[in-house]
Amino acid sequence: MSTTEEHRTPVSLSSVTADSPHMQPAARNPERVERWTAVLLLLGLLGFIGFGWAYWVDATPWILGATMGAGFSFVGIAVVAWGKYLMPKGPFVEERHDLRSSDAEREAFAAAITQRGGGVIKRRPMLGALLGGGLGVFGIVALFPLLRSLGPLPGKTLERTDWKKGSYLVTQDGRRVHVDDFLINEVATVFPEGFEETENGQAVDQTIIIRLDTEDFVTKKGRESWGPAGYVAYSKLCSHLGCPVGLYEQSLQLLVCPCHQSMFDVTIGAQPNFGPAPRPLPQLPLFVDKDGYLRSQSDYLEPVGPGYWERS
Amino acid sequence: MSDVKTKRTAKAALGPYGKVGHVLNELDDRVGAAKARNFLDKIFPDHWSFMLGEIALYSFVIVLATGVFLTLYYVPSQTLVTYRGSYAPLYGVKVTQAYASSIDLTFAVRGGLLMRQMHHWACDIFIGAMVVHMARVFFTGAFRKPRELNYSIGTTLLTLGIVNGFLGYSLPDDLVSGTGIRIAYSILESVPVVGTYLAFFIFGGNFPGTAVIPRFFIIHVLLVPGIIMGMVGAHLFLLVRQKHTQFPGPGRTEKNVVGTPMFPVFMGKTTGYLFIVAGVTALLGAFAQINPIWLFGPYDAAKISYAVQPDWYMGFLDGALRIAPAWQTNNFGHTIPWEVTFPALILPGIIFGIAYAWPALERKITGDNELHNLLDRPSEVPVRTAAGAAVLSLVIWLFIASSTDVIANFAHLSLNSVLWFMRISTFFVPIITYVITLKICQEMNEADGAGRRKTPNLVTRTSEGEYIATAAPVHEEFAHHEEVAVPVPTFIVDEPASETDGVRTVER
């Protein structure tokens, strides 16, 4: 057998002595590797000192990160080189032992579980049933307060918003919208007056208002009175996943949801014509009061936002 | 005999291993510490692909360390406060405490921005390393008996990592993360029958409410990391108990492990590796900006940002949500929004379901119930490799689908055609990937001499598509420099052994 061959034959750790070839470092020239490793460790040390200095003088974050990163990287490469080139090269071999136990052990184990354990329960079926019953009841009883106190029941919450008969349309800073405020194709996000006081107003009441014409605008049959003076209002909650439908494509008169690119044609009742949204955005019926302010005729006539089980 | 204690006699009394040996003996008296030598002697195979799991482990360590730093300053509360910190553009704006404290720990705490970026980067690396590690385990057949349980634990760790990544991403309560939470709420709502209750109980009412940030916080920093740590422990325990797999090679059998010992060689290399992962993460945190929440602004349910993508590991879900058509059904007064339920819940359920079920499935189909400690080359098991590649290609394709708008803008195509292309191609990409991978594997195996391992063979593909196996140049370490000496026979027998028709057969 050649010497090279001898080195490549894996041996067990317990069979080698400190001077056997397997215990020699893997590097052909260990002194050189040691020198380079020392250089790297020194650079790492300098990196950490630099990190301390950078922290002390409150340097900008990238200097903090660069010094720390340099410290760790140099030390890391040095330690890997130390392990790879300067430690026993082996290869070593270890025998696998069967994970499986002997037949006798397996039988004894199975017997212990089924006979010693199972026997105890089988012999006292009533105790077992009572214990199981008691813990079961606790489990079910505990489930109720645990779940129930996490939140209120949905009830009709999802079907309503804070829009009421006669609610003033206000912008996010609380200013009422007047019929003369908008030019054609102008868009704004509006809320019912007083929305700041409600817990979820910002989220559920958000409505997008677009002026499409100077005359009354009809988006659909049966909505003849909903778009006074060309103003139409739709829920801003996307019917797909509830993102705010925040983009208005003026030339095509499309509302676009930036999340998943559903598009709604505002001239025909926000009917979706592209993307994953399954339903039109609900339209808010408007009227102009005698002072010229825009107000809602009622709440939305259908739930706003994404679909859910109870929605009919 | 002298009673005088000198330094030398005291030293001699400690035995040949000195003070360390003495301490070890004391420990062994009490807990049997010497039995841990088996662990020190554990053999680790040398193959680069075995370090992928190490990257995952060490980036998790960094996530924990940097995460602890962040909890010292972060306030998990949706109470509105007026921001009066050092970041001028926000001065005087009403924001939640969660957002205000995230901004403050970014700008007002020394090293805060670095720690936040390192935390985010380490998390992205953690999940990425788990995915690549899982692919290695899958394509080489390391999941086979007896390691199915450890494979399931690993798959669960990946799931938990993704969930916790999303929860952490939600905590700063900036505009982008708030939109993510909104989508999560809608996905909960989409569950048939119990969806609204699920959403109301998790969020404490209708969206957004005031409970979600504190709840996500405690799940993110205690519950899920606790489970992850326990499962990492179980993962490593099983690894030690069942020992490593290894690629076939000289001296390697099903019954042994060849490599370098735990102590000190592997320990040295792996400690260095921890430092390298830490170093790279620190450099990324220093030079690669990630999640600049101060630019997004605080969450406002009525506002939205354009072309915003979630973290990369959520991308395939987002892509699936984009390309799913409006499949909503409405029967008996009940709505099921399949366009949400299917891509966001059922599809990932199927993908992870296949991943979990694969070991049992393969055992059943092949009827192979043996223990396997030697790894396969991916090309040797064409069906498995092709199936894995098909699932991966589907996930990657869905990930690409999460940027339909960016693709359309970039290539000056209509969004409509990009969407329809993605919708249709999603069905074909996995099938095409499956067929091509299967074909490549089969042709590689058919190449003359492929798979033989006595001398290393290099399988190459010519420009005409033909596969050829050629003997690879012998690596110096493997070379035989000397002829093997054959003992000279002392006498010659009349008849040569086993000779027929003048041809001598030699047993190999």
PDB file of C-alpha atoms in Angstrom, chain A residues 26 30 53 59 84 171 176 178 226 228 240 246 254 263 286 310:
ATOM      1  CA  ALA A  26      -4.358  19.081   6.272  1.00  0.00           C
ATOM      2  CA  PRO A  30       1.127  24.622   8.007  1.00  0.00           C
ATOM      3  CA  TRP A  53     -14.398  53.292  18.548  1.00  0.00           C
ATOM      4  CA  ALA A  59     -20.395  57.150  14.042  1.00  0.00           C
ATOM      5  CA  LYS A  84      -9.839  23.210   7.890  1.00  0.00           C
ATOM      6  CA  THR A 171     -62.045  65.188   3.630  1.00  0.00           C
ATOM      7  CA  ARG A 176     -66.943  69.531   4.218  1.00  0.00           C
ATOM      8  CA  HIS A 178     -69.115  71.569  -1.455  1.00  0.00           C
ATOM      9  CA  TRP A 226     -77.184  58.778  -6.613  1.00  0.00           C
ATOM     10  CA  PRO A 228     -75.904  64.578  -8.194  1.00  0.00           C
ATOM     11  CA  HIS A 240     -60.725  41.623  -3.274  1.00  0.00           C
ATOM     12  CA  GLY A 246     -56.039  54.476  -4.259  1.00  0.00           C
ATOM     13  CA  LEU A 254     -60.792  53.355 -13.933  1.00  0.00           C
ATOM     14  CA  MET A 263     -59.669  47.722 -11.926  1.00  0.00           C
ATOM     15  CA  LEU A 286     -75.368  61.178  -2.549  1.00  0.00           C
ATOM     16  CA  GLU A 310     -72.053  35.487   6.115  1.00  0.00           C
TER      17      GLU A 310
END
